[in-house]
PDB file of C-alpha atoms in Angstrom:
ATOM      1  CA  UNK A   1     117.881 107.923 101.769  1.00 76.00           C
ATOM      2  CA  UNK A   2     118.846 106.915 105.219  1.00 84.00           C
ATOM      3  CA  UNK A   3     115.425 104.742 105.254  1.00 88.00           C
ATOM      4  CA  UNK A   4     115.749 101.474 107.756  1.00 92.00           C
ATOM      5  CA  UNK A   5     113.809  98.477 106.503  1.00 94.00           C
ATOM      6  CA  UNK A   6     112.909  95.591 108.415  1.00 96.00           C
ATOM      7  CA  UNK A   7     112.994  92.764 106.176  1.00 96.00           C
ATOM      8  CA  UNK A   8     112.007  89.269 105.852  1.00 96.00           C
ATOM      9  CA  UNK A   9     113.322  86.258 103.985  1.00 94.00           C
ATOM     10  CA  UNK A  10     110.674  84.173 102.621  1.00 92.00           C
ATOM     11  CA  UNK A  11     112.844  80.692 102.454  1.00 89.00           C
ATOM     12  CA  UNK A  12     113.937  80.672 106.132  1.00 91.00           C
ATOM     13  CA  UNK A  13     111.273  83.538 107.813  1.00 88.00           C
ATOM     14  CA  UNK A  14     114.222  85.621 109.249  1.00 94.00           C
ATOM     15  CA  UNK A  15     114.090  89.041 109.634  1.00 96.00           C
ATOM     16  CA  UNK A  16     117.112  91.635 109.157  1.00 95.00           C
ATOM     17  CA  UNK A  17     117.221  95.490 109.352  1.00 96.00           C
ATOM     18  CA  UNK A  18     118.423  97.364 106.726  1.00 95.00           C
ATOM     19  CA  UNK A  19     119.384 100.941 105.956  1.00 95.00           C
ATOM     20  CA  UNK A  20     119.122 102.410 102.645  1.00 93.00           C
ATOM     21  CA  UNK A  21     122.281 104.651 101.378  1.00 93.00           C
ATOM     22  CA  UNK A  22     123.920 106.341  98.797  1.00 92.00           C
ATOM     23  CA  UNK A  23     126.484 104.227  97.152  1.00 94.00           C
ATOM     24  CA  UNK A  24     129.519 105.776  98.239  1.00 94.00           C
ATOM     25  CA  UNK A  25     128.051 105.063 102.059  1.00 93.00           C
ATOM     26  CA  UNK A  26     127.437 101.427 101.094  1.00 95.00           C
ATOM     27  CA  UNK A  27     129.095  99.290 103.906  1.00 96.00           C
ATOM     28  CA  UNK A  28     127.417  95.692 104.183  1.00 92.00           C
ATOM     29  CA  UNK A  29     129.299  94.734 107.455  1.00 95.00           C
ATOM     30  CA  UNK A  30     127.118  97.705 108.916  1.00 95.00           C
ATOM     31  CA  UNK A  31     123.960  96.643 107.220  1.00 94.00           C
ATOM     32  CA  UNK A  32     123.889 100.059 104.717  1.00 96.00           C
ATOM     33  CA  UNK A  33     122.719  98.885 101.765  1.00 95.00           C
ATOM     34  CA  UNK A  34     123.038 101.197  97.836  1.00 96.00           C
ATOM     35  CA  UNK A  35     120.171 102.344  96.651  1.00 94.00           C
ATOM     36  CA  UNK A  36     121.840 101.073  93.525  1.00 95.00           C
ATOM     37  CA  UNK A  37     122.740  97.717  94.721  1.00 93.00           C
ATOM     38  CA  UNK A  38     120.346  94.488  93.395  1.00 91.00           C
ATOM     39  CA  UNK A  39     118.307  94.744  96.698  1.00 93.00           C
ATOM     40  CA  UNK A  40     118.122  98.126  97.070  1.00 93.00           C
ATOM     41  CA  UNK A  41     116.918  99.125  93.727  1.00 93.00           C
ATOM     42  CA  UNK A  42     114.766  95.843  94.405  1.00 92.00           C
ATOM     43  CA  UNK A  43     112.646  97.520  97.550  1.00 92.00           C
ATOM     44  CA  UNK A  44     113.278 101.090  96.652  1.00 85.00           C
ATOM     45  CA  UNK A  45     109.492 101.472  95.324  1.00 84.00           C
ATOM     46  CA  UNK A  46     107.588  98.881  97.319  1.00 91.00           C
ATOM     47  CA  UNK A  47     105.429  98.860 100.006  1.00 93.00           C
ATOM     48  CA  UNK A  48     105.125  97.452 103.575  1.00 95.00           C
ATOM     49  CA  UNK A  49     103.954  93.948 103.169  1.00 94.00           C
ATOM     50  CA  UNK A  50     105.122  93.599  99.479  1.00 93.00           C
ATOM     51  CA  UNK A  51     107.103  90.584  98.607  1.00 94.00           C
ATOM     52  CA  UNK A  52     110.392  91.377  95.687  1.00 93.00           C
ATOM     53  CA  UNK A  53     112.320  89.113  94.449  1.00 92.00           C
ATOM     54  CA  UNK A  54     116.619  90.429  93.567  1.00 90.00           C
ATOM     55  CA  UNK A  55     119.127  88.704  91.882  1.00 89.00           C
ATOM     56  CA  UNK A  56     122.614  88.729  92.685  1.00 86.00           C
ATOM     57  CA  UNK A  57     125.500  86.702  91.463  1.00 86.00           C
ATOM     58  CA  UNK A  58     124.958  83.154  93.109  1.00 87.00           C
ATOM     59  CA  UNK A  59     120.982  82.670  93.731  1.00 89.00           C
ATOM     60  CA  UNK A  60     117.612  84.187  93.250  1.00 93.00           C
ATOM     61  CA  UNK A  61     116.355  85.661  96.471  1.00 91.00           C
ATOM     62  CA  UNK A  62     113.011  86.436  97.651  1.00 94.00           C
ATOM     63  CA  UNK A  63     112.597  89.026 100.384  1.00 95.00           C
ATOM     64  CA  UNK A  64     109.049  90.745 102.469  1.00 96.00           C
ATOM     65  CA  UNK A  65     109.199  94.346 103.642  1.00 96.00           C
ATOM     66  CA  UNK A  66     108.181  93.990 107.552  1.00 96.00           C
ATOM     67  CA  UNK A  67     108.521  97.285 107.645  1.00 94.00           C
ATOM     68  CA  UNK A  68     109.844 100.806 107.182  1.00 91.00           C
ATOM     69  CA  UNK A  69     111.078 101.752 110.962  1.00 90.00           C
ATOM     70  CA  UNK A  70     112.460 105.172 110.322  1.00 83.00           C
ATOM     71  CA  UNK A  71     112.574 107.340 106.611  1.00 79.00           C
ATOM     72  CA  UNK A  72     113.852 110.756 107.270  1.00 72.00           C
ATOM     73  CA  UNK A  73     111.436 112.160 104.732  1.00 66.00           C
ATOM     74  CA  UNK A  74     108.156 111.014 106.371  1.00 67.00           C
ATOM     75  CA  UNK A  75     109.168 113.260 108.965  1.00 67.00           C
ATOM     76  CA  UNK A  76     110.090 116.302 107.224  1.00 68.00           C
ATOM     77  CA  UNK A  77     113.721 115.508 106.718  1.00 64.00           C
ATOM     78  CA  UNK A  78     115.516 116.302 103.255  1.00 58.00           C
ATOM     79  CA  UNK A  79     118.873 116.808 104.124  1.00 63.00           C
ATOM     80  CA  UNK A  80     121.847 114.089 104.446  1.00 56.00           C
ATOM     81  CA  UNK A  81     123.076 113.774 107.698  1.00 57.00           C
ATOM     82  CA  UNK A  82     126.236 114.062 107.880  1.00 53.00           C
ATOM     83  CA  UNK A  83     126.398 112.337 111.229  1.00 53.00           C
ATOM     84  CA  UNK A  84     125.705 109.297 109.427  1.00 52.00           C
ATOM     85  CA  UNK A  85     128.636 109.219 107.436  1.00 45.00           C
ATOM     86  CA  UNK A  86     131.296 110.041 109.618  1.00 42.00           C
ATOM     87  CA  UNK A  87     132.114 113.592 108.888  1.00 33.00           C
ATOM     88  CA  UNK A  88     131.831 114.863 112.631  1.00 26.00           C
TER      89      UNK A  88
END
């Protein structure tokens, strides 16, 4: 959790930043995306350079992990932070 993705859109080649939260943190205005959601369960498991394609509601989309900019557990963190959320 608290993983930010750089990400790609193969139709148009724009790039967006993503971070990767538990649902009850989900706030698209703010770019934190579910784990749960269609494109977060969609890139959970992938790897930099892999292409995944989510579904939602109105269209098919089809989306490249740039890459993975910061993921708390790479560098030894397991906790939430509770700065994150608003709790301090």
């Amino acid at each position: 959790m608290n993983s930010f993705v750089e990400l790609q859109r193969c139709n148009t080649n724009t790039t967006f930043i993503i971070k990767l939260v538990f649902p009850e943190f989900e706030n698209i205005k703010e770019s934190k995306i579910s784990i749960f959601s269609a494109l977060g369960t969609a890139i959970f498991s992938e790897k930099v350079g892999g292409e995944v394609v989510y579904k939602t509601w109105k269209n098919e989309n089809h989306i490249k992990i740039t890459d993975v900019i910061f993921q708390p557990e790479a560098n030894g963190n397991y906790y939430v932070d509770k700065h994150d959320y608003g709790y301090f």
